[in-house]
XYZ file of C-alpha atoms in Angstrom:
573
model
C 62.634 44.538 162.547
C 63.359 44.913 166.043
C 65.652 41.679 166.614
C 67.191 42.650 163.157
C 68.446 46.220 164.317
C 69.407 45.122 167.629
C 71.458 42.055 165.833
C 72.902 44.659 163.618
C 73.840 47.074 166.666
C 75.358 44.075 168.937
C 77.566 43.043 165.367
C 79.145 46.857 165.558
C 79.861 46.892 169.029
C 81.235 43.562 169.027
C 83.888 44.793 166.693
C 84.591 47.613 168.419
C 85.453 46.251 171.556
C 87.523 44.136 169.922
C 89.405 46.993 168.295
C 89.570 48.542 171.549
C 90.937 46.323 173.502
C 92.865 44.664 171.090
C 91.749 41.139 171.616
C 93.222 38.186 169.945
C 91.252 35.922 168.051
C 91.514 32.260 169.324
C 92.914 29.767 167.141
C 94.600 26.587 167.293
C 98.351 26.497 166.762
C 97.788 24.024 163.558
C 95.579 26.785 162.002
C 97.820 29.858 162.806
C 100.469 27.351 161.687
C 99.008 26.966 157.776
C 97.609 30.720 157.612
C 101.363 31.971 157.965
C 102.574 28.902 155.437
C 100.063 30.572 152.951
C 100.860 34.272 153.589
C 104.400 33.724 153.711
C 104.242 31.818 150.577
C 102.331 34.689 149.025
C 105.345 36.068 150.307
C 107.734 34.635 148.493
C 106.064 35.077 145.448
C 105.645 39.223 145.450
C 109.020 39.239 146.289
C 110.177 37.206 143.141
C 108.207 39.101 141.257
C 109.249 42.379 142.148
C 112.987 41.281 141.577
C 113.516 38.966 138.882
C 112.320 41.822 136.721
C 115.471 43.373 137.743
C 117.738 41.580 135.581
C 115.493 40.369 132.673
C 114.511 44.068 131.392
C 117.034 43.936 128.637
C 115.309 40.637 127.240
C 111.614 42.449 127.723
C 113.090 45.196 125.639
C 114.429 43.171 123.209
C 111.693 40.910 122.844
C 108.665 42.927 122.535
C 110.232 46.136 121.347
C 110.140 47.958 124.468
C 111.776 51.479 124.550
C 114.225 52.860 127.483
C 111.537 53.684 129.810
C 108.690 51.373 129.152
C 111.356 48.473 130.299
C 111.745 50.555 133.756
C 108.049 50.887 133.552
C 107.639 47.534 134.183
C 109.220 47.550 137.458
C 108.269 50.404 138.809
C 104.528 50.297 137.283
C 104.104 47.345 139.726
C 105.362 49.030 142.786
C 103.230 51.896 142.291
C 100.205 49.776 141.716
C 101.277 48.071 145.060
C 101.498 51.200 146.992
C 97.619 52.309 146.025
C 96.039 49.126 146.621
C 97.593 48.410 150.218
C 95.686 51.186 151.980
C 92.465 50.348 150.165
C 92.742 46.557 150.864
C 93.149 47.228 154.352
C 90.620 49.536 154.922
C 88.084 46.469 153.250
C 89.569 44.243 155.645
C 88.557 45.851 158.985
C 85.074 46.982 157.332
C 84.327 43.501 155.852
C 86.596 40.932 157.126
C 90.194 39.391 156.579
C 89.436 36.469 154.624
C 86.564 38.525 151.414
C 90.059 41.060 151.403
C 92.902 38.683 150.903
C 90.836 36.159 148.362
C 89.900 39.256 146.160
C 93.524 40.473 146.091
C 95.062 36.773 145.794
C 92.427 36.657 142.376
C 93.766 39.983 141.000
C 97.077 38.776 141.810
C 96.642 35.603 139.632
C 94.798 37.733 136.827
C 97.810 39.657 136.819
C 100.318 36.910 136.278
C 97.958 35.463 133.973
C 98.206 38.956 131.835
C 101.803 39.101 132.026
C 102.756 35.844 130.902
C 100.380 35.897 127.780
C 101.448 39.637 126.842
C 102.602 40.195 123.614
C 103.232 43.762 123.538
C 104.845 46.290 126.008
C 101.493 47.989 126.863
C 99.516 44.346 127.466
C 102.757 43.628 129.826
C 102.345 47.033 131.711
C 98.718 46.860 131.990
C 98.971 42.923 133.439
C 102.301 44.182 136.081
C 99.798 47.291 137.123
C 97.170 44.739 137.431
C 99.307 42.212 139.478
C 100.474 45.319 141.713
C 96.904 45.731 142.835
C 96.857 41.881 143.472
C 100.176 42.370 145.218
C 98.973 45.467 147.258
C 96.404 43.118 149.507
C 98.324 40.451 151.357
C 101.275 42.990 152.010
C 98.408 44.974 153.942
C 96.900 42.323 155.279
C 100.239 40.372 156.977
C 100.090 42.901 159.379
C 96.959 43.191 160.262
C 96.728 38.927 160.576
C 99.690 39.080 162.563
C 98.344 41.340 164.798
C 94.919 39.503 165.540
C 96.560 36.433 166.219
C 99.785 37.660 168.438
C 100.813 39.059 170.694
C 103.491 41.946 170.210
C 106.628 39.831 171.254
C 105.568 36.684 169.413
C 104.847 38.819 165.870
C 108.390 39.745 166.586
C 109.317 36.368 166.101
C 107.023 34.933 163.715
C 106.576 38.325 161.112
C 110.550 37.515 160.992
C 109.589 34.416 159.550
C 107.856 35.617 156.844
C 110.669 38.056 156.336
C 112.563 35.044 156.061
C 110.267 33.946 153.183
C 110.379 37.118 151.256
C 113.964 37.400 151.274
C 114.337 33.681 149.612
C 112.023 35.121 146.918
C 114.441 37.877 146.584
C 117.295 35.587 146.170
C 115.591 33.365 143.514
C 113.991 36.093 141.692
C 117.413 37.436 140.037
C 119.208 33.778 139.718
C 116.049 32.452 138.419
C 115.079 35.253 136.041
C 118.860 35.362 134.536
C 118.910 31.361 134.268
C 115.560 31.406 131.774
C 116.584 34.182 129.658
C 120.084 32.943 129.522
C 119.838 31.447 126.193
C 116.391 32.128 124.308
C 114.715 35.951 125.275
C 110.882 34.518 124.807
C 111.293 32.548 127.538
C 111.021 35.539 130.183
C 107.039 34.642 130.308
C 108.188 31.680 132.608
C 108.937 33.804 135.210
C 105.342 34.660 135.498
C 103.857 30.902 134.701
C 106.142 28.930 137.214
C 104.179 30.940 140.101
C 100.749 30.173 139.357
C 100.801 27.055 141.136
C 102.158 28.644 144.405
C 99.272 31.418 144.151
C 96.383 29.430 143.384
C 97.194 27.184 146.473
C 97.824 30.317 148.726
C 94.425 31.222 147.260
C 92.455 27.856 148.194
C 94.128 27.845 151.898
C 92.874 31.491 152.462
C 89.331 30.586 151.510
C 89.363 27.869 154.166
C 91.541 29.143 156.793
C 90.900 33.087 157.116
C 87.475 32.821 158.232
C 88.182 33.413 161.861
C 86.048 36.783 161.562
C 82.974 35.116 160.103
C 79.881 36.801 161.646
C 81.328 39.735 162.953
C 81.381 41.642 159.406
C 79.444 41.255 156.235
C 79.965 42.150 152.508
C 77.288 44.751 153.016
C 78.956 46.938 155.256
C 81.362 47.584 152.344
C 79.240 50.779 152.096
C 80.948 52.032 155.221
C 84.638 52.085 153.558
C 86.249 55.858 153.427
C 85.395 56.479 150.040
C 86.272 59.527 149.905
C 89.138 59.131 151.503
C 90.352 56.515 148.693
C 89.496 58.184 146.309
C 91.579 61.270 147.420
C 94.450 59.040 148.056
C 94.307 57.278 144.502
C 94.960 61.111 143.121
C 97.169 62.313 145.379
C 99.753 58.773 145.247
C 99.155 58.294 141.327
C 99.820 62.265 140.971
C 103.287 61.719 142.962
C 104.186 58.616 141.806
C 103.801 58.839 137.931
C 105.638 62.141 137.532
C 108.786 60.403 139.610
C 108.900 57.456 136.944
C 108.962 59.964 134.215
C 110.947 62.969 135.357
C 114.433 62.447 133.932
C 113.719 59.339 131.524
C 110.544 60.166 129.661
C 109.664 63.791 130.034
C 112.703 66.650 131.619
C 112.140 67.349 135.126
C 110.932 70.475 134.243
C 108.506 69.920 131.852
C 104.794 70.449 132.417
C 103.997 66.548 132.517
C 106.086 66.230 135.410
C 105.318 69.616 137.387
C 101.819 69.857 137.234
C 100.952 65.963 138.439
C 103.466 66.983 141.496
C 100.947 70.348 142.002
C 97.809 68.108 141.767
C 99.375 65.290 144.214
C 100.621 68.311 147.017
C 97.081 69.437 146.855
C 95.013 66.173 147.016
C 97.691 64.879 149.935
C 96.841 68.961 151.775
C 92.815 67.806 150.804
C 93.300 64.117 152.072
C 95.082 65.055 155.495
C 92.402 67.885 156.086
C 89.355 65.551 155.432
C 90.918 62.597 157.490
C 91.067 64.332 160.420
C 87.178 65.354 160.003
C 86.140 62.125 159.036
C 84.340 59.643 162.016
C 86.185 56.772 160.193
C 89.258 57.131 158.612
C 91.123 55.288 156.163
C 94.528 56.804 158.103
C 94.309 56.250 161.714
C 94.835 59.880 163.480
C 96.235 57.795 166.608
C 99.607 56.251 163.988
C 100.698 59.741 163.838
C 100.277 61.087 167.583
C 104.273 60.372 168.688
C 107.169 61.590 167.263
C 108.783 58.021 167.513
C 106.246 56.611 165.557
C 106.611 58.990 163.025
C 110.291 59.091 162.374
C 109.886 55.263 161.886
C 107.574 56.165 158.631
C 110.461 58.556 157.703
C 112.887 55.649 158.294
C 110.631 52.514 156.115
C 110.302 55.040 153.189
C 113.763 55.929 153.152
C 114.778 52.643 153.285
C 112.582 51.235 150.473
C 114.515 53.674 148.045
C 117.694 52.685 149.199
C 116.543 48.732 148.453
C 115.508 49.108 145.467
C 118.143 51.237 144.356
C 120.909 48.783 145.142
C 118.523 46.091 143.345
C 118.234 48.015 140.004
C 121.751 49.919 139.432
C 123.769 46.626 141.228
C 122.399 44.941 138.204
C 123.151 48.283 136.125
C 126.936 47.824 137.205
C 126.996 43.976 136.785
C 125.868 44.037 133.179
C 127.526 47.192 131.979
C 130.727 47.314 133.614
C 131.614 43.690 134.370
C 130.076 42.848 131.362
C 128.106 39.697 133.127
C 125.365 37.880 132.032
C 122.219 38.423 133.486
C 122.732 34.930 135.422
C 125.632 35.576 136.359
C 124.495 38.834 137.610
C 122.110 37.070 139.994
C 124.782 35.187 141.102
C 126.769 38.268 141.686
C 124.138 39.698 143.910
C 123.925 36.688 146.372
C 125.588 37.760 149.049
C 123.580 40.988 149.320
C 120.286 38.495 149.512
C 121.298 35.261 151.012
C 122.491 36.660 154.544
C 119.133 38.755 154.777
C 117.305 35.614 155.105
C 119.101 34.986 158.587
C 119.780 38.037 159.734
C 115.915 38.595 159.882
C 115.327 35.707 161.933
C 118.250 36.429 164.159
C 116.657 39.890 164.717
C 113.173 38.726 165.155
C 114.203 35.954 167.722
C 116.224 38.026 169.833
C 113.441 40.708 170.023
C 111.410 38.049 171.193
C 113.436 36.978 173.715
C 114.983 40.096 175.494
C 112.367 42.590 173.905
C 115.472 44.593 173.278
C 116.237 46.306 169.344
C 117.253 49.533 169.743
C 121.060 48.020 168.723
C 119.935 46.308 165.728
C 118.096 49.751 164.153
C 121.346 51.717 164.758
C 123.534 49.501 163.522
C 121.895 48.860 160.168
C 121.816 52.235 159.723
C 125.458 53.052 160.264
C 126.304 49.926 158.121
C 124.268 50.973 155.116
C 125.725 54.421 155.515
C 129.315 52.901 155.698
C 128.795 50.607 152.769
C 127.097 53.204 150.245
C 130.341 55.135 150.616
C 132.313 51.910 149.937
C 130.398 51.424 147.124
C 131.957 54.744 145.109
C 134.840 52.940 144.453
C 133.027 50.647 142.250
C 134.476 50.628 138.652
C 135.377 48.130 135.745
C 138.897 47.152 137.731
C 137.266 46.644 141.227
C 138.375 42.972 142.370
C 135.889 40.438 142.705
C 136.708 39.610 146.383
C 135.529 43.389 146.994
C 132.435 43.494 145.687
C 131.386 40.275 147.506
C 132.715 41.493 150.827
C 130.831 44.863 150.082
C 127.690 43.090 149.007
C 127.496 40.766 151.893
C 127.709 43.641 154.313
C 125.101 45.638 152.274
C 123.124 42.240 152.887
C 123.761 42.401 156.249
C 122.606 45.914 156.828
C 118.879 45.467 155.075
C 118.696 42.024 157.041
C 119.089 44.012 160.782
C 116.225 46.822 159.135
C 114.068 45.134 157.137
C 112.457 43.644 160.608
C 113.511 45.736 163.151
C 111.054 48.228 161.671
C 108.278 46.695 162.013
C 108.947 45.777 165.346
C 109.598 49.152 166.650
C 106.913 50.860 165.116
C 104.747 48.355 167.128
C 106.182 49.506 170.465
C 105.379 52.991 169.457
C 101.696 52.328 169.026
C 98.622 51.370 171.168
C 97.678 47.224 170.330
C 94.380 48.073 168.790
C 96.604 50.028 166.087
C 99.458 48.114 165.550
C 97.635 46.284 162.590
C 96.931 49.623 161.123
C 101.095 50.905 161.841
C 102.340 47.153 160.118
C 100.019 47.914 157.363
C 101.564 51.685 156.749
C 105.452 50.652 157.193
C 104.309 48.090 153.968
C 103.193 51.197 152.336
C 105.564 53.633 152.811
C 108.381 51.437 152.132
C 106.701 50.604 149.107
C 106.406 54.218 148.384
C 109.673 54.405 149.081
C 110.649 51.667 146.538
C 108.757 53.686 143.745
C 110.988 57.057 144.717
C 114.325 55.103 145.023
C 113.531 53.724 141.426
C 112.697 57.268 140.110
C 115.906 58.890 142.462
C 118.259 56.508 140.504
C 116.603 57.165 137.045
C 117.597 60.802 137.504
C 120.479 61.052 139.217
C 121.914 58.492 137.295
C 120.399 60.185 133.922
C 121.581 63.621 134.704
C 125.077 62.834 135.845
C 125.814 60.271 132.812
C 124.681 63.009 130.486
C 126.995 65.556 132.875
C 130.260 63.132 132.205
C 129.686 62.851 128.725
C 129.045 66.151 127.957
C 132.598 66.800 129.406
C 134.014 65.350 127.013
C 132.875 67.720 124.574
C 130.009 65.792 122.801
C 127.504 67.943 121.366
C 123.716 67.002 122.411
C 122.868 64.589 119.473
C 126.533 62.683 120.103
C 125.150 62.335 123.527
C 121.852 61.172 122.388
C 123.267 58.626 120.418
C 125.976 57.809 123.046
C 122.966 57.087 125.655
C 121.642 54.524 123.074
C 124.646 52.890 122.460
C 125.237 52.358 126.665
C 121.551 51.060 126.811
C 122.209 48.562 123.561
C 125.595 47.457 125.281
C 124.264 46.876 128.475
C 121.547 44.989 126.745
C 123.430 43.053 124.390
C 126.630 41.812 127.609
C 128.595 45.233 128.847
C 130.181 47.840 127.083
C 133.675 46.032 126.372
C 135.845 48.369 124.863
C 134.468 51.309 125.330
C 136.397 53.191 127.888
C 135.334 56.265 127.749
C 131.364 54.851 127.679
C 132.463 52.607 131.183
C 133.796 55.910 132.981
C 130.773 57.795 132.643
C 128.618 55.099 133.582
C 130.839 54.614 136.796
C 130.837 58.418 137.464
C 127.295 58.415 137.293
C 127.215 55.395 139.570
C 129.234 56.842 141.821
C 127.415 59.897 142.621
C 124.131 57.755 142.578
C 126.250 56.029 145.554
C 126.701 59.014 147.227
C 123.280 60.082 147.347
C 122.236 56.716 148.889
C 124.843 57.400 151.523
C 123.111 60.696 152.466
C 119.736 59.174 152.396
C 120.983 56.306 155.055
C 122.658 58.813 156.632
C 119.655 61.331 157.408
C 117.578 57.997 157.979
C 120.528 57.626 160.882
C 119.855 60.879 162.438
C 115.648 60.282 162.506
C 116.395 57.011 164.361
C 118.611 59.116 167.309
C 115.544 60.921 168.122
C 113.295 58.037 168.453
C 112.422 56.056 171.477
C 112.476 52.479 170.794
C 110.820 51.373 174.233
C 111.429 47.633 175.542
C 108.469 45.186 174.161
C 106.492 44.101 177.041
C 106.461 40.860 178.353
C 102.763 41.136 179.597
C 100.639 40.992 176.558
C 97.735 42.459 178.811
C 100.074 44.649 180.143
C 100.214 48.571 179.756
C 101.220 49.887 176.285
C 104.545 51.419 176.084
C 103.635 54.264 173.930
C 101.708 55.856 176.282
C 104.014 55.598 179.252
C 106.839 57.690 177.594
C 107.557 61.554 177.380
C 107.606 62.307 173.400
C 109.623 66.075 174.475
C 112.788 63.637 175.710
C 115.123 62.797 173.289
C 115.715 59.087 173.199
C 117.934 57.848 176.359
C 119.041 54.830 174.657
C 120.392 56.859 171.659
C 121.182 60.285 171.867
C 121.875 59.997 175.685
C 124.527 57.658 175.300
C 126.216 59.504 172.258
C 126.423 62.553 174.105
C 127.642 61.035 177.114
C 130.227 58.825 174.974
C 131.432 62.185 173.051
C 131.125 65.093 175.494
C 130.443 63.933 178.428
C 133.796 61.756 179.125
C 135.514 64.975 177.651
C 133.987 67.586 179.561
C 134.789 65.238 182.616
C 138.604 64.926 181.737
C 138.733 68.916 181.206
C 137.450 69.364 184.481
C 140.102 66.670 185.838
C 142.904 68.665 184.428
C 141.415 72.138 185.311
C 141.388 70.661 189.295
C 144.968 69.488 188.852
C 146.237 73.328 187.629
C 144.319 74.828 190.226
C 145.187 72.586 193.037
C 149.061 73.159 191.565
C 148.397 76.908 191.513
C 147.332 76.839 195.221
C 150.692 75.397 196.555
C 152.946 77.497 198.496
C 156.867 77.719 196.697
């Protein structure tokens, strides 16, 4: 009894000092090697998923009956899913291991896939995209946290750009390969699900053999010592948020009791989880990720930045199909220059961060170029020239290629090592998060101000009703053709939808100039940089220079000037 307690106390202090001290786990380079060809694989796949929906919702509808907002349902149902899992899945991996965490997600994942593709009605289709969310939830989570136990902070740079790399192809395949099936026959759309069994249930036999590293240090039955209560809270309080932003403006009026009260119930459970977190000896939500300011705005910045993705994914589409009147494969095709050059521009990001340690000029760039090309994009209509919306598109591209990575980087150098795990795992969430509010943004914005433009021109509230169904049955059935006055209120509404991207990016912008984005330390044993920087100083690399750049030269040439007059006005006649 004895040798069994004292086993059991040695096993909990052994993983503590490794969280302490942030040790990495010793593996060979062939084994680190196949671990990130299966989670970048796994990858690929969530990111398919998540987009190829994008353009095949008309043939869902059509097919199996859907209405208007079960076909957005089935996008956004599996982003929400994603967002409640990740949390829990991590939490599971630190209290029972890496490799028990990832296999159960991988088999939900594959359950999932194996729901979707054999649905045949909109609810069985929901129900199997919520359940593949959950599956989808785990090995987002867990990148981060495998990254970090087998890097250092200047290789993940390089190597988590990599797997960027891989979830950017998925994006580009998901939309060309989604149109392509339902191009000709609408039951096909269940191949979109099939053709990535094989790819999981590989990923899922490599992770059973190769994530073991942790073996001995945690068992199944410590799975007692998860926050529980702390999941549970956080179940309420995201479902409560996230469910009443899907609704509001397509299924229920924003001010209807089925959207308020879930909002009331999520502000209180978020108020209850934040209160009992900080109580708690263990918490699911590290106290120490939210101790700088830097670190913080960078959360601000990832959940911003998830809406803004995903709104460009869904209403991009919205504009291909209803105002160009393209296919859905040729709408994929379309979008290729917004998700080809992200591939790249990830790894360039991710290499040079490795080798300099240097980022700062990537984060502020993306930033100004999303906010440059959302206002481009307002003077999107039926007319626009083809050359222009590549050019746009490709910059777009460019823009969430510098921040996609860049990120997750910084957020790192914000952080102490034992935690960066933990601060990779929340930028997956709240971007996630973010993806589920961008979706729910553009459903009302876009909702309110089409129903604003029509109403203008002096249609009663049934002519509207019946003018909305018309848009959705013409964007469904190849554009609205003819239908002029139809195609200017859908590009009105896309234009404000535009604009309020462009403030987004832009307030995203100003949260970047007050964070510090210290250098990434060449000394993996070294000191960490968090903790060796001032959090009252405004950040030297950013706001510093600005001020210098747009007052400071000025001030300087005033002074210049007032020297000369004075010096004049001293002169004798």
């Amino acid at each position: 009894m004895a040798n069994t307690m004292t086993e059991k106390i040695e096993e909990v202090a052994g993983d503590e000092v490794q969280e302490q001290h942030g040790d990495k786990v010793e593996l060979s380079h062939t084994r680190k090697l196949s671990i990130l060809i299966v989670m970048n694989t796994v990858s690929l796949v969530q990111s398919f998923d998540a987009t190829c929906i994008c353009v095949v919702l008309p043939s869902l509808a059509r097919e199996l009956n859907a209405s208007f907002s079960e076909s957005l349902s089935m996008g956004s149902v599996f982003l929400l899913a994603t967002a409640i899992a990740q949390p829990i899945f991590a939490e599971m991996a630190h209290v029972v291991g890496r490799r028990p965490a990832y296999v159960a997600s991988l088999v939900v994942f594959i359950a999932g896939t194996v729901l979707c593709g054999s649905a045949e009605s909109s609810i069985m289709l929901l129900t199997g995209r919520a359940v593949q969310g959950v599956g989808s939830g785990g090995p987002q989570a867990l990148s981060g946290i495998i990254h970090a136990d087998m890097f250092t902070i200047r290789e993940r740079s390089r190597w988590m750009s990599y797997q960027h790399v891989s979830w950017a192809l998925g994006t580009i395949a998901g939309p060309i390969i989604g149109g392509a099936v339902v191009q000709n026959k609408d039951s096909q759309w269940r191949w979109i699900f099939w053709c990535t069994l094989p790819l999981l249930g590989g990923s899922l036999i490599g992770a059973m053999f190769l994530l073991g590293y942790d073996k001995g240090k945690r068992n199944l039955h410590l799975i007692k010592n998860l926050d529980w209560m702390g999941i549970l809270l956080y179940i309420i309080a995201s479902v409560s948020l996230l469910l009443p932003l899907t609704w509001g403006g397509s299924r229920f009026p924003w001010n209807s009791p089925a959207v308020i009260a879930p909002l009331v119930v999520s502000f209180l459970a978020f108020l209850g989880l934040g209160l009992y977190e900080k109580t708690t000896k263990k918490p699911m939500f590290r106290k120490s990720l939210f101790r700088h300011r830097s670190t913080v705005l960078q959360f601000a910045s990832a959940t911003i930045h998830g809406s803004l993705m995903w709104m460009v994914l869904y209403y991009l589409a919205v504009y291909f199909l209803a105002l160009k009147g393209l296919t859905p494969l040729m709408a994929g095709v379309w979008a290729l220059p917004a998700t080809v050059i992200v591939a790249p521009m990830a790894a360039v990001v991710g290499i040079v961060a490795y080798k300099t340690g240097r980022y700062m000029g990537f984060l502020l760039g993306g930033w100004t170029l999303m906010v440059t090309m959302f206002g481009v994009m307002t003077i999107l209509d039926k007319d626009t020239p083809t050359w222009v919306i590549l050019v746009m598109t490709l910059f777009l591209g460019i823009a969430m290629g510098l921040l996609i990575p860049v990120m997750n980087i910084g957020v790192q150098a914000t952080v102490r090592e034992e935690d960066a795990g933990h601060a990779i795992s929340m930028i997956y969430l709240l971007r996630t998060m973010g993806q589920c509010m961008g979706i729910a943004i553009g459903i009302a914005v876009f909702s309110v101000q089409l129903e604003k433009e029509l109403g203008k021109l002096g249609l009663d509230t049934g002519q509207i009703s019946n003018t909305l169904k018309m848009i959705k049955a013409s964007v469904e059935y190849g554009g609205l053709g003819q239908h002029e006055y139809m195609m200017n209120a859908v590009a009105k509404a896309l234009q404000c939808l535009w604009i309020t991207g462009s403030i987004l990016a832009g307030l995203a912008l100003i949260l970047c100039l007050f964070a510090r984005c210290p250098k990434l330390p060449e000394d993996p044993h070294g000191p960490v940089s968090a903790e060796l920087m001032p959090e009252s100083r405004f950040s030297d690399a950013a706001i510093g220079r600005v001020w210098y750049c747009f007052s400071g030269k000025i001030l300087h040439k005033a002074t210049e000037q007032s020297n000369q007059r004075h010096s004049g006005s001293s002169v004798p006649n």
